[in-house]
Short mmCIF file of N, CA and C and ligand atoms in Angstrom, two decimals:
data_model
loop_
_atom_site.label_atom_id
_atom_site.label_comp_id
_atom_site.label_asym_id
_atom_site.label_seq_id
_atom_site.Cartn_x
_atom_site.Cartn_y
_atom_site.Cartn_z
N MET A 1 144.70 71.33 85.80
CA MET A 1 145.21 70.09 86.39
C MET A 1 144.74 70.02 87.91
N PRO A 2 144.06 68.91 88.24
CA PRO A 2 143.57 68.78 89.64
C PRO A 2 144.78 68.61 90.59
N MET A 3 144.72 69.12 91.80
CA MET A 3 145.80 68.95 92.73
C MET A 3 145.73 67.54 93.24
N ASN A 4 144.55 67.01 93.37
CA ASN A 4 144.36 65.70 93.93
C ASN A 4 144.56 64.68 92.95
N LYS A 5 145.21 63.59 93.45
CA LYS A 5 145.29 62.28 92.53
C LYS A 5 144.16 61.43 92.91
N ILE A 6 143.25 61.49 91.87
CA ILE A 6 141.96 60.74 92.04
C ILE A 6 142.03 59.42 91.17
N ALA A 7 141.77 58.30 91.71
CA ALA A 7 141.75 57.07 90.93
C ALA A 7 140.39 56.43 90.99
N VAL A 8 139.98 55.91 89.78
CA VAL A 8 138.72 55.23 89.83
C VAL A 8 139.10 53.72 89.68
N PHE A 9 138.43 52.87 90.58
CA PHE A 9 138.62 51.47 90.55
C PHE A 9 137.38 50.93 89.95
N PRO A 10 137.29 50.62 88.64
CA PRO A 10 136.05 50.22 88.09
C PRO A 10 135.92 48.70 88.11
N GLY A 11 134.70 48.27 88.11
CA GLY A 11 134.48 46.74 88.15
C GLY A 11 133.09 46.43 88.28
N SER A 12 132.82 45.10 88.27
CA SER A 12 131.40 44.63 88.61
C SER A 12 131.20 44.41 90.05
N PHE A 13 132.17 44.02 90.76
CA PHE A 13 132.10 43.82 92.16
C PHE A 13 130.87 42.97 92.56
N ASP A 14 130.63 41.76 91.91
CA ASP A 14 129.43 41.07 92.06
C ASP A 14 129.77 39.69 92.66
N PRO A 15 130.09 39.52 93.89
CA PRO A 15 130.25 40.62 94.84
C PRO A 15 131.82 41.07 95.06
N VAL A 16 131.96 42.08 95.91
CA VAL A 16 133.30 42.47 96.33
C VAL A 16 134.01 41.28 96.97
N THR A 17 135.30 41.13 96.74
CA THR A 17 136.11 40.02 97.33
C THR A 17 137.28 40.50 98.03
N LEU A 18 137.93 39.59 98.71
CA LEU A 18 139.25 39.97 99.42
C LEU A 18 140.30 40.43 98.42
N GLY A 19 140.17 39.91 97.15
CA GLY A 19 141.10 40.44 96.10
C GLY A 19 140.93 41.92 95.78
N HIS A 20 139.63 42.29 95.73
CA HIS A 20 139.42 43.76 95.46
C HIS A 20 139.80 44.52 96.60
N TYR A 21 139.52 44.01 97.79
CA TYR A 21 139.87 44.79 99.05
C TYR A 21 141.37 45.04 99.12
N ASN A 22 142.14 44.06 98.77
CA ASN A 22 143.67 44.05 98.93
C ASN A 22 144.11 45.16 97.98
N ILE A 23 143.64 45.23 96.75
CA ILE A 23 144.02 46.25 95.77
C ILE A 23 143.74 47.66 96.23
N VAL A 24 142.50 47.84 96.70
CA VAL A 24 142.00 49.20 97.18
C VAL A 24 142.78 49.64 98.49
N LYS A 25 143.00 48.72 99.30
CA LYS A 25 143.75 49.02 100.57
C LYS A 25 145.20 49.53 100.23
N ARG A 26 145.84 48.78 99.29
CA ARG A 26 147.16 49.15 98.96
C ARG A 26 147.23 50.44 98.11
N ALA A 27 146.21 50.64 97.33
CA ALA A 27 146.22 51.88 96.50
C ALA A 27 145.84 53.09 97.28
N ALA A 28 145.19 52.84 98.38
CA ALA A 28 144.69 54.09 99.16
C ALA A 28 145.88 54.90 99.67
N VAL A 29 147.07 54.34 99.80
CA VAL A 29 148.19 55.04 100.25
C VAL A 29 148.89 55.79 99.07
N LEU A 30 148.50 55.38 97.87
CA LEU A 30 149.23 55.92 96.65
C LEU A 30 148.42 57.08 96.06
N PHE A 31 147.09 57.16 96.30
CA PHE A 31 146.31 58.24 95.76
C PHE A 31 145.60 59.01 96.83
N ASP A 32 145.24 60.20 96.57
CA ASP A 32 144.51 61.10 97.51
C ASP A 32 143.09 60.47 97.66
N LYS A 33 142.48 60.12 96.60
CA LYS A 33 141.11 59.55 96.67
C LYS A 33 140.94 58.39 95.72
N ILE A 34 140.23 57.41 96.19
CA ILE A 34 139.89 56.25 95.23
C ILE A 34 138.34 56.19 95.20
N ILE A 35 137.82 56.11 93.94
CA ILE A 35 136.36 55.96 93.81
C ILE A 35 136.24 54.50 93.32
N VAL A 36 135.65 53.59 94.23
CA VAL A 36 135.37 52.21 93.77
C VAL A 36 134.02 52.30 93.05
N ALA A 37 134.00 52.07 91.73
CA ALA A 37 132.84 52.40 91.03
C ALA A 37 132.24 51.13 90.16
N ILE A 38 131.00 50.85 90.47
CA ILE A 38 130.39 49.71 89.74
C ILE A 38 129.95 50.24 88.41
N GLY A 39 130.55 49.63 87.33
CA GLY A 39 130.07 49.93 85.96
C GLY A 39 128.94 48.95 85.66
N SER A 40 127.78 49.57 85.25
CA SER A 40 126.69 48.71 85.05
C SER A 40 126.82 48.21 83.58
N ASN A 41 126.97 46.94 83.42
CA ASN A 41 127.22 46.31 82.12
C ASN A 41 126.02 45.43 81.74
N PRO A 42 125.11 45.89 80.86
CA PRO A 42 123.92 45.17 80.54
C PRO A 42 124.18 43.73 79.99
N ASP A 43 125.44 43.52 79.47
CA ASP A 43 125.73 42.17 78.89
C ASP A 43 126.06 41.13 79.90
N LYS A 44 126.34 41.66 81.09
CA LYS A 44 126.72 40.65 82.20
C LYS A 44 125.47 40.21 82.99
N LYS A 45 125.44 38.94 83.32
CA LYS A 45 124.37 38.46 84.16
C LYS A 45 124.84 38.62 85.64
N ASN A 46 124.21 39.61 86.27
CA ASN A 46 124.63 39.82 87.68
C ASN A 46 123.78 39.02 88.68
N LEU A 47 124.43 38.66 89.79
CA LEU A 47 123.72 38.02 90.81
C LEU A 47 123.13 39.01 91.81
N PHE A 48 123.95 40.04 92.24
CA PHE A 48 123.44 41.05 93.12
C PHE A 48 123.10 42.28 92.33
N THR A 49 122.05 43.01 92.89
CA THR A 49 121.71 44.33 92.28
C THR A 49 122.78 45.38 92.50
N ILE A 50 122.73 46.42 91.74
CA ILE A 50 123.62 47.49 91.94
C ILE A 50 123.55 48.02 93.43
N GLU A 51 122.42 48.15 93.94
CA GLU A 51 122.14 48.68 95.33
C GLU A 51 122.86 47.69 96.33
N GLN A 52 122.60 46.40 96.12
CA GLN A 52 123.27 45.48 97.11
C GLN A 52 124.80 45.54 96.93
N ARG A 53 125.26 45.57 95.70
CA ARG A 53 126.78 45.68 95.54
C ARG A 53 127.35 46.99 96.10
N LEU A 54 126.55 48.09 95.98
CA LEU A 54 127.07 49.31 96.58
C LEU A 54 127.11 49.20 98.10
N LEU A 55 126.13 48.61 98.63
CA LEU A 55 126.09 48.40 100.10
C LEU A 55 127.32 47.54 100.61
N PHE A 56 127.54 46.46 99.86
CA PHE A 56 128.70 45.59 100.18
C PHE A 56 129.99 46.36 100.12
N LEU A 57 130.09 47.29 99.10
CA LEU A 57 131.33 48.10 98.91
C LEU A 57 131.44 49.05 100.10
N GLN A 58 130.31 49.67 100.46
CA GLN A 58 130.32 50.63 101.65
C GLN A 58 130.75 49.92 102.84
N GLN A 59 130.23 48.67 103.11
CA GLN A 59 130.64 47.95 104.28
C GLN A 59 132.05 47.59 104.25
N SER A 60 132.63 47.32 103.06
CA SER A 60 133.99 46.95 103.00
C SER A 60 134.96 48.05 103.28
N PHE A 61 134.65 49.29 102.79
CA PHE A 61 135.64 50.35 102.82
C PHE A 61 135.27 51.47 103.76
N ALA A 62 134.27 51.28 104.65
CA ALA A 62 133.88 52.33 105.56
C ALA A 62 135.03 52.82 106.40
N GLU A 63 136.01 51.90 106.69
CA GLU A 63 137.08 52.31 107.55
C GLU A 63 138.19 53.12 106.88
N ILE A 64 138.22 53.11 105.52
CA ILE A 64 139.30 53.79 104.75
C ILE A 64 138.75 55.12 104.38
N ASP A 65 139.26 56.19 104.97
CA ASP A 65 138.75 57.55 104.77
C ASP A 65 138.67 58.01 103.30
N ASN A 66 139.73 57.67 102.58
CA ASN A 66 139.78 58.35 101.24
C ASN A 66 139.19 57.33 100.17
N VAL A 67 138.43 56.45 100.56
CA VAL A 67 137.73 55.59 99.54
C VAL A 67 136.26 55.81 99.55
N MET A 68 135.74 56.21 98.35
CA MET A 68 134.27 56.40 98.11
C MET A 68 133.80 55.32 97.21
N VAL A 69 132.38 55.06 97.23
CA VAL A 69 131.91 54.13 96.32
C VAL A 69 130.76 54.78 95.44
N ASP A 70 130.61 54.33 94.22
CA ASP A 70 129.63 54.96 93.29
C ASP A 70 129.33 53.86 92.24
N SER A 71 128.40 54.26 91.38
CA SER A 71 128.13 53.36 90.24
C SER A 71 127.94 54.41 89.03
N TYR A 72 128.08 53.74 87.79
CA TYR A 72 127.93 54.62 86.59
C TYR A 72 127.52 53.76 85.45
N ARG A 73 127.02 54.38 84.41
CA ARG A 73 126.72 53.71 83.14
C ARG A 73 127.68 54.35 82.06
N GLY A 74 127.83 53.62 81.09
CA GLY A 74 128.63 54.04 79.90
C GLY A 74 130.13 53.80 80.18
N LEU A 75 130.98 54.50 79.31
CA LEU A 75 132.43 54.31 79.31
C LEU A 75 133.09 54.66 80.62
N THR A 76 133.99 53.85 81.05
CA THR A 76 134.76 54.14 82.26
C THR A 76 135.51 55.45 82.06
N ILE A 77 136.04 55.67 80.89
CA ILE A 77 136.89 56.92 80.59
C ILE A 77 135.96 58.14 80.76
N ASP A 78 134.72 58.06 80.33
CA ASP A 78 133.84 59.23 80.43
C ASP A 78 133.48 59.43 81.92
N TYR A 79 133.33 58.33 82.70
CA TYR A 79 133.06 58.52 84.09
C TYR A 79 134.27 59.14 84.84
N CYS A 80 135.49 58.69 84.37
CA CYS A 80 136.71 59.35 85.03
C CYS A 80 136.72 60.86 84.75
N LYS A 81 136.37 61.28 83.50
CA LYS A 81 136.47 62.70 83.20
C LYS A 81 135.30 63.42 84.11
N LYS A 82 134.23 62.81 84.29
CA LYS A 82 133.12 63.46 85.01
C LYS A 82 133.61 63.68 86.51
N VAL A 83 134.35 62.72 87.08
CA VAL A 83 134.75 62.96 88.47
C VAL A 83 136.17 63.45 88.60
N ASP A 84 136.72 63.86 87.44
CA ASP A 84 138.02 64.48 87.48
C ASP A 84 139.16 63.49 87.91
N ALA A 85 138.99 62.23 87.52
CA ALA A 85 140.06 61.22 87.91
C ALA A 85 141.04 61.14 86.80
N LYS A 86 142.27 61.10 87.00
CA LYS A 86 143.33 60.93 85.98
C LYS A 86 143.89 59.50 86.01
N TYR A 87 143.45 58.66 86.86
CA TYR A 87 143.98 57.29 86.95
C TYR A 87 142.88 56.28 86.99
N ILE A 88 143.11 55.22 86.29
CA ILE A 88 142.14 53.98 86.39
C ILE A 88 142.99 52.91 87.12
N LEU A 89 142.47 52.41 88.11
CA LEU A 89 143.16 51.35 88.96
C LEU A 89 142.59 50.03 88.56
N ARG A 90 143.46 49.01 88.25
CA ARG A 90 143.03 47.66 88.01
C ARG A 90 143.96 46.68 88.77
N GLY A 91 143.37 45.50 89.03
CA GLY A 91 144.14 44.51 89.73
C GLY A 91 144.52 43.37 88.76
N LEU A 92 145.65 42.80 88.93
CA LEU A 92 146.07 41.66 88.08
C LEU A 92 146.40 40.45 88.83
N ARG A 93 145.68 39.34 88.40
CA ARG A 93 145.95 38.07 89.06
C ARG A 93 146.97 37.09 88.28
N ASN A 94 146.82 37.19 86.93
CA ASN A 94 147.53 36.30 86.15
C ASN A 94 147.60 36.82 84.73
N ASN A 95 148.17 35.90 83.77
CA ASN A 95 148.39 36.33 82.44
C ASN A 95 147.06 36.68 81.74
N SER A 96 146.03 35.89 82.00
CA SER A 96 144.84 36.26 81.24
C SER A 96 144.22 37.54 81.64
N ASP A 97 144.25 37.84 82.96
CA ASP A 97 143.96 39.28 83.39
C ASP A 97 144.89 40.33 82.60
N PHE A 98 146.11 40.00 82.51
CA PHE A 98 147.05 40.95 81.92
C PHE A 98 146.68 41.13 80.40
N ASP A 99 146.46 40.05 79.68
CA ASP A 99 146.15 40.17 78.21
C ASP A 99 144.85 41.03 78.01
N PHE A 100 143.94 40.69 78.80
CA PHE A 100 142.61 41.37 78.71
C PHE A 100 142.84 42.87 79.04
N GLU A 101 143.39 43.12 80.16
CA GLU A 101 143.56 44.47 80.69
C GLU A 101 144.47 45.41 79.74
N LYS A 102 145.45 44.74 79.24
CA LYS A 102 146.36 45.49 78.36
C LYS A 102 145.66 46.09 77.20
N SER A 103 144.81 45.38 76.47
CA SER A 103 144.12 45.90 75.37
C SER A 103 143.22 47.02 75.72
N ILE A 104 142.47 46.93 76.93
CA ILE A 104 141.61 47.88 77.30
C ILE A 104 142.41 49.17 77.66
N ALA A 105 143.48 48.99 78.34
CA ALA A 105 144.34 50.13 78.77
C ALA A 105 144.89 50.84 77.59
N GLN A 106 145.32 50.00 76.60
CA GLN A 106 145.90 50.64 75.36
C GLN A 106 144.88 51.42 74.56
N MET A 107 143.61 50.83 74.46
CA MET A 107 142.65 51.60 73.75
C MET A 107 142.19 52.87 74.52
N ASN A 108 142.11 52.70 75.84
CA ASN A 108 141.70 53.89 76.63
C ASN A 108 142.83 54.95 76.50
N GLN A 109 144.15 54.52 76.32
CA GLN A 109 145.19 55.49 76.25
C GLN A 109 145.05 56.26 74.82
N ASP A 110 144.56 55.52 73.85
CA ASP A 110 144.33 56.20 72.52
C ASP A 110 143.15 57.25 72.65
N ILE A 111 142.12 56.80 73.35
CA ILE A 111 140.93 57.70 73.52
C ILE A 111 141.28 58.88 74.30
N GLU A 112 142.00 58.60 75.45
CA GLU A 112 142.17 59.75 76.37
C GLU A 112 143.63 59.63 77.01
N PRO A 113 144.66 60.18 76.26
CA PRO A 113 146.02 60.00 76.74
C PRO A 113 146.31 60.61 78.08
N GLU A 114 145.42 61.47 78.58
CA GLU A 114 145.75 62.01 79.91
C GLU A 114 145.41 61.19 81.10
N ILE A 115 144.64 60.10 80.80
CA ILE A 115 144.25 59.22 81.84
C ILE A 115 145.19 57.97 81.82
N GLU A 116 145.83 57.68 82.93
CA GLU A 116 146.73 56.52 82.98
C GLU A 116 146.04 55.36 83.74
N THR A 117 146.26 54.17 83.20
CA THR A 117 145.80 52.99 83.99
C THR A 117 146.94 52.39 84.80
N VAL A 118 146.68 52.20 86.06
CA VAL A 118 147.75 51.76 86.96
C VAL A 118 147.27 50.33 87.49
N PHE A 119 148.29 49.44 87.37
CA PHE A 119 148.00 48.03 87.81
C PHE A 119 148.73 47.69 89.09
N LEU A 120 148.06 46.96 89.91
CA LEU A 120 148.67 46.38 91.12
C LEU A 120 148.45 44.89 90.99
N VAL A 121 149.53 44.14 91.22
CA VAL A 121 149.57 42.71 91.18
C VAL A 121 149.17 42.18 92.53
N CYS A 122 148.19 41.16 92.53
CA CYS A 122 147.73 40.74 93.82
C CYS A 122 148.68 39.67 94.41
N PRO A 123 148.64 39.56 95.71
CA PRO A 123 149.54 38.60 96.46
C PRO A 123 149.16 37.16 96.04
N PRO A 124 150.12 36.21 96.13
CA PRO A 124 149.88 34.87 95.65
C PRO A 124 148.60 34.28 96.33
N HIS A 125 148.33 34.50 97.55
CA HIS A 125 147.28 33.80 98.24
C HIS A 125 145.89 34.30 97.85
N LEU A 126 145.79 35.42 96.98
CA LEU A 126 144.55 35.90 96.52
C LEU A 126 144.30 35.66 95.06
N THR A 127 145.31 34.98 94.47
CA THR A 127 145.28 34.82 92.94
C THR A 127 143.99 33.98 92.52
N ALA A 128 143.60 33.08 93.31
CA ALA A 128 142.54 32.24 92.89
C ALA A 128 141.11 32.88 93.14
N ILE A 129 141.06 33.94 93.89
CA ILE A 129 139.76 34.49 94.26
C ILE A 129 139.18 35.31 93.15
N SER A 130 137.94 34.89 92.72
CA SER A 130 137.25 35.64 91.67
C SER A 130 135.79 35.77 92.13
N SER A 131 135.17 36.90 91.74
CA SER A 131 133.72 37.05 92.01
C SER A 131 132.97 35.94 91.32
N SER A 132 133.27 35.49 90.21
CA SER A 132 132.45 34.48 89.50
C SER A 132 132.46 33.19 90.34
N ILE A 133 133.56 32.75 90.89
CA ILE A 133 133.62 31.55 91.66
C ILE A 133 132.86 31.75 93.00
N VAL A 134 133.00 32.92 93.55
CA VAL A 134 132.36 33.25 94.78
C VAL A 134 130.80 33.15 94.57
N ARG A 135 130.36 33.67 93.38
CA ARG A 135 128.89 33.60 93.00
C ARG A 135 128.50 32.11 92.94
N ASP A 136 129.30 31.23 92.28
CA ASP A 136 128.91 29.89 92.16
C ASP A 136 128.82 29.22 93.50
N ILE A 137 129.75 29.50 94.36
CA ILE A 137 129.67 28.88 95.72
C ILE A 137 128.33 29.38 96.48
N TYR A 138 128.10 30.67 96.32
CA TYR A 138 126.97 31.19 96.96
C TYR A 138 125.67 30.65 96.50
N LYS A 139 125.60 30.54 95.14
CA LYS A 139 124.37 30.08 94.53
C LYS A 139 124.10 28.64 94.88
N ASN A 140 125.19 27.90 95.16
CA ASN A 140 125.00 26.45 95.50
C ASN A 140 125.04 26.15 97.03
N GLY A 141 124.88 27.30 97.76
CA GLY A 141 124.62 27.16 99.25
C GLY A 141 125.91 27.01 100.02
N GLY A 142 127.10 27.23 99.36
CA GLY A 142 128.36 27.16 100.14
C GLY A 142 128.63 28.38 100.94
N HIS A 143 129.72 28.33 101.76
CA HIS A 143 130.05 29.46 102.57
C HIS A 143 131.11 30.33 101.85
N ILE A 144 130.76 31.57 101.74
CA ILE A 144 131.75 32.49 101.07
C ILE A 144 132.45 33.45 101.94
N GLN A 145 132.23 33.39 103.23
CA GLN A 145 132.74 34.37 104.15
C GLN A 145 134.31 34.49 104.14
N GLN A 146 134.99 33.40 103.87
CA GLN A 146 136.49 33.50 103.87
C GLN A 146 136.99 34.17 102.65
N PHE A 147 136.13 34.50 101.65
CA PHE A 147 136.58 35.10 100.38
C PHE A 147 136.23 36.50 100.29
N ILE A 148 135.38 37.06 101.26
CA ILE A 148 134.91 38.42 101.20
C ILE A 148 135.41 39.21 102.36
N PRO A 149 135.51 40.53 102.30
CA PRO A 149 135.87 41.24 103.44
C PRO A 149 134.98 41.00 104.67
N PRO A 150 135.60 40.87 105.91
CA PRO A 150 134.82 40.42 107.11
C PRO A 150 133.68 41.39 107.42
N SER A 151 133.75 42.64 106.97
CA SER A 151 132.72 43.60 107.38
C SER A 151 131.49 43.55 106.42
N VAL A 152 131.59 42.66 105.40
CA VAL A 152 130.46 42.57 104.46
C VAL A 152 129.49 41.66 104.95
N ASN A 153 128.21 42.08 104.95
CA ASN A 153 127.11 41.30 105.46
C ASN A 153 126.26 40.81 104.38
N ILE A 154 126.64 39.64 103.86
CA ILE A 154 125.85 39.07 102.67
C ILE A 154 124.86 38.02 103.22
P1 LIG B 201 135.28 43.31 85.85
O1 LIG B 201 133.91 42.90 85.45
O2 LIG B 201 135.61 44.73 85.42
O3 LIG B 201 136.43 42.25 85.61
P2 LIG B 201 135.65 42.61 88.64
O4 LIG B 201 134.75 43.13 89.74
O5 LIG B 201 135.62 41.19 88.33
O6 LIG B 201 135.17 43.52 87.39
O7 LIG B 201 137.13 43.10 88.89
C1 LIG B 201 137.50 44.42 89.12
C2 LIG B 201 138.96 44.54 89.21
O8 LIG B 201 139.50 43.78 90.24
C3 LIG B 201 139.68 44.02 87.95
O9 LIG B 201 140.79 44.79 87.70
C4 LIG B 201 140.14 42.60 88.37
O10 LIG B 201 141.30 42.18 87.65
C5 LIG B 201 140.48 42.96 89.77
N1 LIG B 201 140.40 41.67 90.62
C6 LIG B 201 139.43 40.78 90.70
N2 LIG B 201 139.70 39.76 91.58
C7 LIG B 201 141.04 40.07 92.09
C8 LIG B 201 141.96 39.41 92.89
N3 LIG B 201 141.61 38.20 93.51
N4 LIG B 201 143.14 39.99 93.17
C9 LIG B 201 143.41 41.16 92.45
N5 LIG B 201 142.62 41.82 91.64
C10 LIG B 201 141.41 41.33 91.45
#
């Protein structure tokens, strides 16, 4: 049993938003270490490369000592085992997030009962923020600064 409570916060982070930032900031006091990890998903059409997204994550969380950033291929559960994390952190905005997340968490529970998925509910003012809408605004030349952490230089 590791002494440290390590959580993996997996996602696409294409790009990181204030919603992600809020979840990580609040979780940073609950866990000894959080690894914000970009899962490379070949089925998703990404706007930013993994390298760009890693840089944006580094810029976002540079000030929080116990937050690291990384990327991985394959199953999240396998990545958790590799880094000795017993917790998967996810954020919830609404019912559709919940329905989707519930199934994944339950199947992960079957595969690896020792790894717990922990959910944090986002505050009401961040419910509308999603990476996909931020991407649409960006692609169409709009301003995205108000939706991403101020330290991110996109
Ligand atoms: P994925 O492709 O795995 O959904 P995302 O980068 O879109 O990756 O999201 C990563 C995590 O952050 C997910 O748990 C998602 O529900 C959560 N999340 C995304 N936007 C918000 C937000 N505005 N508030 C809280 N959590 C959020």
